[in-house]
Tab-separated table of C-alpha atoms in Angstrom:
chain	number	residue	atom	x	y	z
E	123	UNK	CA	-4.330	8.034	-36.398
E	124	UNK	CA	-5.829	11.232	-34.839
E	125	UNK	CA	-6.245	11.477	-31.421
E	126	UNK	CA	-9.548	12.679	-32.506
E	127	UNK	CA	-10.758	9.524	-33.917
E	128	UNK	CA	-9.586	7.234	-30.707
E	129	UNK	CA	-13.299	7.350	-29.393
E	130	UNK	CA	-14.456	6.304	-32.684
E	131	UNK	CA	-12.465	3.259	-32.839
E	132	UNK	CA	-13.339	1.872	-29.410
E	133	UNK	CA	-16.047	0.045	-29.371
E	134	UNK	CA	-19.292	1.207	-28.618
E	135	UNK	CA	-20.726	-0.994	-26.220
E	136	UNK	CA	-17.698	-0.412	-23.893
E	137	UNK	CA	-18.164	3.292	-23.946
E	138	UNK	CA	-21.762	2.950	-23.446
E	139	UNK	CA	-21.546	3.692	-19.684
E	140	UNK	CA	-19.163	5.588	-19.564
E	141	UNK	CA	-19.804	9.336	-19.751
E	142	UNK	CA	-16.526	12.118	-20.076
E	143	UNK	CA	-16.560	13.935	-16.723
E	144	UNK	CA	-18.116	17.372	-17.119
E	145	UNK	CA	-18.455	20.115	-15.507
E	146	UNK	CA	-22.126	21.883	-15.294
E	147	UNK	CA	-21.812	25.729	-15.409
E	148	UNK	CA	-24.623	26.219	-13.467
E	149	UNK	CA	-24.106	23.683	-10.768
E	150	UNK	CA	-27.337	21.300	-11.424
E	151	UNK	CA	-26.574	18.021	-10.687
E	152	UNK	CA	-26.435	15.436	-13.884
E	153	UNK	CA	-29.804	13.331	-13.445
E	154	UNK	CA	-29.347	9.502	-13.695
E	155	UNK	CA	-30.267	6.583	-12.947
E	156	UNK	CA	-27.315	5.346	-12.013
E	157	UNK	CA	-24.924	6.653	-9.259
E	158	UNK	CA	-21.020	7.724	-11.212
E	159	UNK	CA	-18.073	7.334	-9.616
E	160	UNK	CA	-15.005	9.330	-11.115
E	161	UNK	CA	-12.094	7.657	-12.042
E	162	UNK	CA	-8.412	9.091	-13.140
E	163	UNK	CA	-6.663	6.746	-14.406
E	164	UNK	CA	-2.494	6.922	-14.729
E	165	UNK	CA	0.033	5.235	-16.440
E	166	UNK	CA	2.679	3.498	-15.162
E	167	UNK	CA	5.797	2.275	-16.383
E	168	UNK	CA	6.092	2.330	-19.949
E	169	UNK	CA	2.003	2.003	-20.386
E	170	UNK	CA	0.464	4.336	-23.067
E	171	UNK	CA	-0.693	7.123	-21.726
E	172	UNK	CA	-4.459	7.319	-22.441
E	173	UNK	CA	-5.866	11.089	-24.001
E	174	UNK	CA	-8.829	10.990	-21.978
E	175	UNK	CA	-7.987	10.250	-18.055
E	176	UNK	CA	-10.307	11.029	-16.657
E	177	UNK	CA	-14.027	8.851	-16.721
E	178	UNK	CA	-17.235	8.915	-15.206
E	179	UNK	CA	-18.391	4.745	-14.140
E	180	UNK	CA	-21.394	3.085	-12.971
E	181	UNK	CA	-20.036	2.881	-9.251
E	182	UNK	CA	-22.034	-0.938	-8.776
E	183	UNK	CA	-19.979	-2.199	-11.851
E	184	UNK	CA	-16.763	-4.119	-11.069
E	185	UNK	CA	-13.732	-3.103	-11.281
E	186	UNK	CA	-12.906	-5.889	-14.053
E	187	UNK	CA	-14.928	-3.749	-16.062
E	188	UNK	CA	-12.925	-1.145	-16.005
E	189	UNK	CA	-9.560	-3.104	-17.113
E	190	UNK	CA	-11.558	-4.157	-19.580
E	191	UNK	CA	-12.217	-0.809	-20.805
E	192	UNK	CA	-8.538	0.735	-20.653
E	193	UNK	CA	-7.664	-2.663	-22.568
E	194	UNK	CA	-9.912	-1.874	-25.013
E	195	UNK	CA	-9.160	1.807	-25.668
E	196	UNK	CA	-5.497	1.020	-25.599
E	197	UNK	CA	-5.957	-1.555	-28.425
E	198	UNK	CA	-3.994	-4.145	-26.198
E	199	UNK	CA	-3.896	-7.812	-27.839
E	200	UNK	CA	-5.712	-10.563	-26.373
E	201	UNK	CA	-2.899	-12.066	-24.475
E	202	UNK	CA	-1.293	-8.871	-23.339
E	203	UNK	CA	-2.038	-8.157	-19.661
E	204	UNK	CA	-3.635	-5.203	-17.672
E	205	UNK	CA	-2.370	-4.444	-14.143
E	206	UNK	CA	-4.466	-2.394	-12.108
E	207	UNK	CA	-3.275	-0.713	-8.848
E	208	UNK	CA	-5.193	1.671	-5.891
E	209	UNK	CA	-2.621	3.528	-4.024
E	210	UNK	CA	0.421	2.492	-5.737
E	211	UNK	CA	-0.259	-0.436	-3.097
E	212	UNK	CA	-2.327	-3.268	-4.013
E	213	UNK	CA	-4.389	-4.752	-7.496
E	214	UNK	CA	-7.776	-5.109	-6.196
E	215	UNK	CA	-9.701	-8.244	-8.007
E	216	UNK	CA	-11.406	-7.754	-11.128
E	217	UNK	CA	-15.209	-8.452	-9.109
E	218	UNK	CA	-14.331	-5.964	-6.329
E	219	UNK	CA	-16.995	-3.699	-7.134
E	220	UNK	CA	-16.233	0.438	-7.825
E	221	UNK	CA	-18.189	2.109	-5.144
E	222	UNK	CA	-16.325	0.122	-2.489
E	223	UNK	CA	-12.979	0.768	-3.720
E	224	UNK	CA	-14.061	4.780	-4.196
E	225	UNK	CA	-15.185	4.790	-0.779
E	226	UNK	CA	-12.295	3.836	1.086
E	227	UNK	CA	-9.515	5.114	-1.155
E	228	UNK	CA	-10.917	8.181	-2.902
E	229	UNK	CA	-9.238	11.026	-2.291
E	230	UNK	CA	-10.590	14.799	-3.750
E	231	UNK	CA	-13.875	13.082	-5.070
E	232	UNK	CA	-12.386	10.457	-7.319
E	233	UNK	CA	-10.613	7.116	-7.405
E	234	UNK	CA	-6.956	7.063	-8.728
E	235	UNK	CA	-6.180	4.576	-10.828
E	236	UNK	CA	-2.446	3.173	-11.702
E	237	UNK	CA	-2.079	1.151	-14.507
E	238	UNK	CA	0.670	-0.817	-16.361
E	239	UNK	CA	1.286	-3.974	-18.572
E	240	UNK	CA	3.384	-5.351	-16.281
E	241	UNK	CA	3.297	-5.801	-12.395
E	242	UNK	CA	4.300	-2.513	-11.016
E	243	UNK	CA	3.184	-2.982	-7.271
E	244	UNK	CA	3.451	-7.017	-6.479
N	282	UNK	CA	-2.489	-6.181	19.731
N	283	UNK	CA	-4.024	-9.772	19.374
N	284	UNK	CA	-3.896	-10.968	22.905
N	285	UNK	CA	-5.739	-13.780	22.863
N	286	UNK	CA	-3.729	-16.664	21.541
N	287	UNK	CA	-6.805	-18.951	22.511
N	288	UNK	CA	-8.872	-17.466	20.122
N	289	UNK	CA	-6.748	-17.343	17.626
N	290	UNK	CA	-5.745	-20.632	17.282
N	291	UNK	CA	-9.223	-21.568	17.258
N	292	UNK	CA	-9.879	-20.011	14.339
N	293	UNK	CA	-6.829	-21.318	12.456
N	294	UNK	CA	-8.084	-25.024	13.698
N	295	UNK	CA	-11.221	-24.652	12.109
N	296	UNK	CA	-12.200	-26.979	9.610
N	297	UNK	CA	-15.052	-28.141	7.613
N	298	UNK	CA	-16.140	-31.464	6.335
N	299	UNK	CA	-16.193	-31.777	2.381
N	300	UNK	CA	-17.706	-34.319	0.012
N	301	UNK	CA	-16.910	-33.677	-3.594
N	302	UNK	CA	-18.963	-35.449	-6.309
N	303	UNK	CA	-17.773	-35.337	-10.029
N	304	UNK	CA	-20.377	-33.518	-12.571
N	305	UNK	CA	-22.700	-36.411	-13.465
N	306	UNK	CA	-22.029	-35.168	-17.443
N	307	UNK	CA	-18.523	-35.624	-17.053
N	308	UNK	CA	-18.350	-39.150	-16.005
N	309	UNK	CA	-16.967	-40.983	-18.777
N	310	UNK	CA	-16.256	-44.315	-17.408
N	311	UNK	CA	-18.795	-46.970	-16.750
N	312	UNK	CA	-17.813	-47.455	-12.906
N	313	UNK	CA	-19.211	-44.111	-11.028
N	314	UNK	CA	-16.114	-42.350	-9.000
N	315	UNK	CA	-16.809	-42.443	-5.431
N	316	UNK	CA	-17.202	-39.468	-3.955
N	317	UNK	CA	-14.268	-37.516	-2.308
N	318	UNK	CA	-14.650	-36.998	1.745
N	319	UNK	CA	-11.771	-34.508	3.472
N	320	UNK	CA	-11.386	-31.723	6.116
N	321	UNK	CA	-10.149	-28.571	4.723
N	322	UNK	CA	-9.415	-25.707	6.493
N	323	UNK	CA	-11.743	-22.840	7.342
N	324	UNK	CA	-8.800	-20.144	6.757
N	325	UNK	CA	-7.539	-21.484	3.340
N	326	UNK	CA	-8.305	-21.331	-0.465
N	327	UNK	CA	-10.187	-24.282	-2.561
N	328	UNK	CA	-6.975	-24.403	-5.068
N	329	UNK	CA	-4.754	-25.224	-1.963
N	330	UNK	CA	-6.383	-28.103	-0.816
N	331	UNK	CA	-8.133	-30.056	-4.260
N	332	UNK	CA	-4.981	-31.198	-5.753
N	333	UNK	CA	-5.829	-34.799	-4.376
N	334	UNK	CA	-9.253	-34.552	-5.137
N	335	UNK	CA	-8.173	-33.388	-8.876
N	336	UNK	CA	-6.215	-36.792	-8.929
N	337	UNK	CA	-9.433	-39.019	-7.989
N	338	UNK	CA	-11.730	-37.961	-10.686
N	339	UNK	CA	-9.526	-37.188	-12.918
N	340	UNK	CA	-9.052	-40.683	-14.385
N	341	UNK	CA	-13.405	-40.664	-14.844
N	342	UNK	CA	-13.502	-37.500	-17.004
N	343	UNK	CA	-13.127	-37.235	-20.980
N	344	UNK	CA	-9.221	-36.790	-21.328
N	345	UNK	CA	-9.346	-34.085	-23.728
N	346	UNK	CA	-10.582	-31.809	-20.729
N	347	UNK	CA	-8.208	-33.346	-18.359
N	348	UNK	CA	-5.631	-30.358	-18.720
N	349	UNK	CA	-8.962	-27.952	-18.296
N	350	UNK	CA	-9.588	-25.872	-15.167
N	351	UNK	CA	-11.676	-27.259	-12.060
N	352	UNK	CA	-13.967	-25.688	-10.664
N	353	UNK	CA	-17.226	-26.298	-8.117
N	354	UNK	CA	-20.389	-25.253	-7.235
N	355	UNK	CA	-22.697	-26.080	-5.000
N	356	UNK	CA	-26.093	-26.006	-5.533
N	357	UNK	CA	-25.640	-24.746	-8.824
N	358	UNK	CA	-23.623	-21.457	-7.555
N	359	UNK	CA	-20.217	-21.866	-8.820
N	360	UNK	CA	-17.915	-21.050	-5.827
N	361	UNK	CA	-15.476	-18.094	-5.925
N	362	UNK	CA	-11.611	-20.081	-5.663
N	363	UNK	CA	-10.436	-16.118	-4.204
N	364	UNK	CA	-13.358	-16.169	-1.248
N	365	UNK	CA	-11.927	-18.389	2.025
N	366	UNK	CA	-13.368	-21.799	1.966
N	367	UNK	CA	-14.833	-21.232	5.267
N	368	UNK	CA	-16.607	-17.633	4.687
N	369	UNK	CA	-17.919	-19.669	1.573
N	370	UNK	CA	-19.785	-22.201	3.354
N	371	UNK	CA	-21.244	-19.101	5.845
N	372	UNK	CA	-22.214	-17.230	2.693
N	373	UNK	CA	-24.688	-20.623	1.548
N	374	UNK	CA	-25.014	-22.703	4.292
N	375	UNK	CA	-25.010	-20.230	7.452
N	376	UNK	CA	-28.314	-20.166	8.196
N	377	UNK	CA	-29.112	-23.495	7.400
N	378	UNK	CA	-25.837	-26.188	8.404
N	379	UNK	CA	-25.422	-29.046	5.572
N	380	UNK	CA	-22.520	-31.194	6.872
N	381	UNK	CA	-20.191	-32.440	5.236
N	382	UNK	CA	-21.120	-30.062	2.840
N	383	UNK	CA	-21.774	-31.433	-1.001
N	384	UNK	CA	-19.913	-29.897	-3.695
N	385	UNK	CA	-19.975	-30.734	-7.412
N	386	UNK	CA	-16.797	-30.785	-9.405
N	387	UNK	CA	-16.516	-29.505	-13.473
N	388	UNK	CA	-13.737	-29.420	-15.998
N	389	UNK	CA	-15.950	-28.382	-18.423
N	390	UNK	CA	-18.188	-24.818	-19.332
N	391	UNK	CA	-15.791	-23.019	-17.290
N	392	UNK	CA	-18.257	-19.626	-15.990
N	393	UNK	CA	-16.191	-16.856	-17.732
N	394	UNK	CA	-19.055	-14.373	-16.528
N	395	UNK	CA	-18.759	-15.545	-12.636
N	396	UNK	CA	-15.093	-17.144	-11.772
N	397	UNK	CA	-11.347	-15.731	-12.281
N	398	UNK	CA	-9.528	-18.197	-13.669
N	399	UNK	CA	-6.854	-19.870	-11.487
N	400	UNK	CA	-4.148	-21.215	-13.831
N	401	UNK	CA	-1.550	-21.792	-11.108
N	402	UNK	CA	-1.186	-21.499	-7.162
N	403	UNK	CA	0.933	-18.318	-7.747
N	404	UNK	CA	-2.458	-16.894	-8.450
N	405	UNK	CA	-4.001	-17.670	-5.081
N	406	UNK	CA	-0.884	-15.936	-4.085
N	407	UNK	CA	-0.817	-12.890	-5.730
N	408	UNK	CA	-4.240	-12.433	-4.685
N	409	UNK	CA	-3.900	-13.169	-1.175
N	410	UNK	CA	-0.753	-10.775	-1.019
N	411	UNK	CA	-3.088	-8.271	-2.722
N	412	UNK	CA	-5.578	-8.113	-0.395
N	413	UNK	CA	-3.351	-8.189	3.018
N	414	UNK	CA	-1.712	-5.147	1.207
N	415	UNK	CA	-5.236	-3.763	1.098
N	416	UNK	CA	-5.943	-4.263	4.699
N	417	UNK	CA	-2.315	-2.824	5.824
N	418	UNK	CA	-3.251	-0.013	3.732
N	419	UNK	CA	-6.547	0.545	5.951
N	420	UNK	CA	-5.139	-0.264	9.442
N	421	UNK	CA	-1.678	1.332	9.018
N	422	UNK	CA	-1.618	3.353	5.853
N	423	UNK	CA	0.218	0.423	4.244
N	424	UNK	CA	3.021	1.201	6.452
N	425	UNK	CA	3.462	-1.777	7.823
N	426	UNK	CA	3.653	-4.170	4.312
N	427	UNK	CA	6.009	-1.607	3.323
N	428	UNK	CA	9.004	-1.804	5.866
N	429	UNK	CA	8.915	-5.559	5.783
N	430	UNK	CA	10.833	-7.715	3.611
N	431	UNK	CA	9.834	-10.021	1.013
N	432	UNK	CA	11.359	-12.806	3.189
N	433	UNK	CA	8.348	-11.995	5.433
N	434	UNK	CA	5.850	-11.488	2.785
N	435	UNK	CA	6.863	-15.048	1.809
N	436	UNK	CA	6.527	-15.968	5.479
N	437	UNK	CA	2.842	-15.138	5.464
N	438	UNK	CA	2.229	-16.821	2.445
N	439	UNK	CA	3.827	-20.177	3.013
N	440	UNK	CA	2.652	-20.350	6.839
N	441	UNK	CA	-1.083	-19.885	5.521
N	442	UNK	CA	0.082	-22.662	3.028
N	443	UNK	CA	1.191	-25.188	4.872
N	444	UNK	CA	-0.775	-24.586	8.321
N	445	UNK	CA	1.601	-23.040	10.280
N	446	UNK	CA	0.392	-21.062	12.936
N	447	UNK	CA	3.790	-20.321	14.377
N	448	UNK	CA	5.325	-18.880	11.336
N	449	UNK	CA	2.284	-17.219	10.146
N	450	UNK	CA	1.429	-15.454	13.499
N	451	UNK	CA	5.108	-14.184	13.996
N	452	UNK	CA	4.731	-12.546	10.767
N	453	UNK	CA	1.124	-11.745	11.354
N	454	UNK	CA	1.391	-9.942	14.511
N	455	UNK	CA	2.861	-7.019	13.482
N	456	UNK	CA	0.087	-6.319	11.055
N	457	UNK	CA	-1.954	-6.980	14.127
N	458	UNK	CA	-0.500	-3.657	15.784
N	459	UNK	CA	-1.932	-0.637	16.264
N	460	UNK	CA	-1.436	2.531	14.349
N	461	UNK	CA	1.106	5.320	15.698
N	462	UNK	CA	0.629	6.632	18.711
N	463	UNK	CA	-3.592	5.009	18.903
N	464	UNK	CA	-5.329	2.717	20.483
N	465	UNK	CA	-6.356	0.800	17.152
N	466	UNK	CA	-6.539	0.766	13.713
N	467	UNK	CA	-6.686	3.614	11.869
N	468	UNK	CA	-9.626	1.425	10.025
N	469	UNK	CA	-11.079	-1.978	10.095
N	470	UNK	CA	-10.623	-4.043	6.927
N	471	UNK	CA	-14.450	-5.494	6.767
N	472	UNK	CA	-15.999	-6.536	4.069
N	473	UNK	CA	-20.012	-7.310	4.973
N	474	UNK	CA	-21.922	-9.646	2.441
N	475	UNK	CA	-25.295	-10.132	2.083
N	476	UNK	CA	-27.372	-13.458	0.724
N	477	UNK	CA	-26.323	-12.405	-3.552
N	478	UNK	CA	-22.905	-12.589	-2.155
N	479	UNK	CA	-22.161	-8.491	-3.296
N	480	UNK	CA	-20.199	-7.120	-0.739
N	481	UNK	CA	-19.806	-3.660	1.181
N	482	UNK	CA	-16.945	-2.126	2.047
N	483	UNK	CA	-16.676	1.023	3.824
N	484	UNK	CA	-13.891	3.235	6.510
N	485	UNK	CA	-14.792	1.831	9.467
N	486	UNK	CA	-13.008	3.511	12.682
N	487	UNK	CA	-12.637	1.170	15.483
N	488	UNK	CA	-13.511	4.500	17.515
N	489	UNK	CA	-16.726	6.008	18.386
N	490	UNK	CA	-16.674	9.890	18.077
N	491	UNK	CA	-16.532	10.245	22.078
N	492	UNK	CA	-13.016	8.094	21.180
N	493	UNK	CA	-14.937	4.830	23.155
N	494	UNK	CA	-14.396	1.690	21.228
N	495	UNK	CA	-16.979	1.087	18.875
N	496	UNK	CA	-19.035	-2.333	19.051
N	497	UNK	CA	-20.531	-4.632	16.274
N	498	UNK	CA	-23.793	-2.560	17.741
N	499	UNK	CA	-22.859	0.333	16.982
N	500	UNK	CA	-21.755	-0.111	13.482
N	501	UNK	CA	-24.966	-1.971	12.596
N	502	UNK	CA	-26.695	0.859	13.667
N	503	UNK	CA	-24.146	3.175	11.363
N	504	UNK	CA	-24.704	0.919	8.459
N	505	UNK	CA	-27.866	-0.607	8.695
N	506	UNK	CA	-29.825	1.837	10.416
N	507	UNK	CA	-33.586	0.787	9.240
N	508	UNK	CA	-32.427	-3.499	9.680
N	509	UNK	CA	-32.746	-3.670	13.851
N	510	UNK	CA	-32.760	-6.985	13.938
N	511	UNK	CA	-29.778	-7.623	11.929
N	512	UNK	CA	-26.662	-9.654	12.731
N	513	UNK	CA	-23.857	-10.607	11.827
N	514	UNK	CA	-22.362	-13.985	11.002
N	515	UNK	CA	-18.051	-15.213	10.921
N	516	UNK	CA	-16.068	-18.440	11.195
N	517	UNK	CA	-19.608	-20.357	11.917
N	518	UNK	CA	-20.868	-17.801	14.813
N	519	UNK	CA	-23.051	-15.167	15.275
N	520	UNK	CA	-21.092	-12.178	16.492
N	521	UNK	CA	-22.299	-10.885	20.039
N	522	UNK	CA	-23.238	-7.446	19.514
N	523	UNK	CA	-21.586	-5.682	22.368
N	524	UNK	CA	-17.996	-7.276	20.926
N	525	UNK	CA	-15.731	-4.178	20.052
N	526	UNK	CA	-14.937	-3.772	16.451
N	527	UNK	CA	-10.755	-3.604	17.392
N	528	UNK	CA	-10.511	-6.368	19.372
N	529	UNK	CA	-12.987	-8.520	15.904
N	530	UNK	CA	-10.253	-7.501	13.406
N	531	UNK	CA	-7.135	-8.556	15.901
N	532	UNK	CA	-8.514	-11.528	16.148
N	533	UNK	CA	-11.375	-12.625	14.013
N	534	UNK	CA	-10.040	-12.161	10.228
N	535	UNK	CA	-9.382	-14.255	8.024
N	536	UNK	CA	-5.009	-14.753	7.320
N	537	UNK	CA	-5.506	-12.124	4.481
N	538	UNK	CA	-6.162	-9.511	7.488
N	539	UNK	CA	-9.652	-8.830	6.358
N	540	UNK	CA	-13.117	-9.484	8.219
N	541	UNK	CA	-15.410	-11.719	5.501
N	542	UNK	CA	-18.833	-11.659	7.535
N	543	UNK	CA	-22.327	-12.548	6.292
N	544	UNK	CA	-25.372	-10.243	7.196
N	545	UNK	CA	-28.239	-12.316	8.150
């Protein structure tokens, strides 16, 4: 499979929000609607490492959404589990919403994002 | 450092009054199930305290959905099991008292879209652990969590569990120290809801700029600057608004070390 074709084989509706972070040459800010948060997200442990790391999210949207996402694009089975950790520290719950978490544990304008399929962190 | 042992074990004695009815669609048995009366804890968790009340209806409902999960609402809001029964009832019933407060019990249509599931108690646990790593993480850079054992990790846990304000607090207390060489957190875990129940979270410094301690005031002129007549509602009260924001967290949150308060 071509790394080239990952995008393709997500689907759709779960990449709908969910721009690539780019950079504007000439500065202008991007206009939406809707206020993005940026997102790196890191594996950990013997996790697949995802090609595209880095994401631009809805910052109201939970943070479930976002597991739901990486589950997605890493074509995990049903059962198979998601762990999601902020600092290396702590797996905030899945309705703890983005903006909050980005607020008080972004660092250089995004939120860090560990994850693993197993716990990492407790 | 939280001083004021008074206080604090006034807050881990709070308790509210409970009646649980079962689901009128899931009564399967002719005789109605009487209703379920008990006191449960302000500080603690819905799965920690319903086993008994599982038991009573159980024996009414379809037994086909007897190995399903419970879960409540009230007032048609199903209730979030990870939210501390007693910040619950603020969150619905703050501004206007219902006592004992009426809850309706399902084991059926389990709200994918609203609740976590709760399979087990070690999921109350993780969760809980979760979020005093969170707040350890604000107040002391996670220092603190870090240098303990998991002895006293467990400590936390199973004093919370089985109301033990001895074992918790000795545990507790060092969480309840100040960072490094300051006066005071280096944040305030706070989390402040409004009515829909989304919450804000933001770095609070217990500090004013001048280095004074900063008051409930002051921050609700920081973060609500255009709501003057705001307050602020925890554990049943109405927070007075000249109460510093330090001495709140040391002695006002909830056992997972955060602040759950209700705007209103």
């Amino acid at each position: 499979m071509g790394d080239e074709n990952q995008s393709d084989d997500v689907s759709q509706a779960a990449l709908d929000n969910v721009k690539e972070n780019e950079q504007k040459e000439n500065g202008d800010a991007v206009k939406s609607d809707k206020i993005k948060v940026d997102i790196l997200l890191k594996a950990t442990g013997n996790a697949p490492i995802m090609k595209k790391k880095k994401w631009a999210v809805d910052a109201e949207k939970p943070i479930g959404w976002i597991m739901e996402f990486v589950k997605k694009y890493l074509k995990l089975e049903p059962e198979e589990k998601l762990f999601l950790y902020v600092n290396q520290t702590f797996a905030p719950s899945p309705d703890q919403i983005i903006k909050n978490l980005y607020e008080c544990f972004g660092t250089d304008g995004k939120l860090v994002l560990h994850y693993c399929k197993t716990q990492a962190w407790g | 450092m939280a001083n004021d042992r008074e206080v604090l074990r006034e807050i881990w004695d709070g308790k509210i009054p409970i009646c649980f009815h079962l689901a009128q669609e899931e009564i399967m048995e002719i005789q109605q199930p009487d209703p379920f009366y008990v006191m449960v804890p302000r500080l603690s968790y819905f799965p920690l305290v319903t086993d008994k009340m599982k038991r009573h209806f159980l024996r009414y409902i379809s037994q086909e959905n007897a190995d399903n999960e419970m879960w409540l609402d009230y007032n048609g809001q199903a209730l979030k099991w990870h939210y501390p029964i007693g910040f619950l009832y603020d969150l619905f019933c703050g501004n206007d008292p219902q006592l004992p407060w009426t809850l309706t019990v399902h084991f059926t249509k389990f709200p994918e879209t609203v609740l976590l599931h709760c399979p087990n108690k070690d999921v109350v646990e993780a969760h809980y652990m979760s979020t005093v790593k969170e707040a350890d993480v604000l107040k002391h850079r996670g220092q603190v969590m870090s240098t303990m054992q998991k002895k006293d990790h467990n400590q936390l846990w199973l004093g919370l569990q089985n109301d033990k304000f001895d074992q918790f607090w000795a545990i507790n207390r060092r969480l309840m120290e100040s960072h490094g060489d300051n006066e005071g957190f280096k944040h305030i875990p706070i989390r402040i809801y409004t009515d829909d129940g989304i919450s804000c979270q933001r770095l609070i410094s217990p500090k004013n700029n001048d280095g004074s301690r900063k008051t409930v005031q002051q921050l609700l002129s920081e973060l609500y600057p255009d709501k003057p007549e705001v307050k602020l509602r925890t554990h049943g009260v109405l927070i007075p608004l000249d109460t510093p924001l330090q001495w709140l967290s040391e002695h006002m949150s909830y056992p997972d070390n955060f602040l759950h308060i209700c705007l209103c």
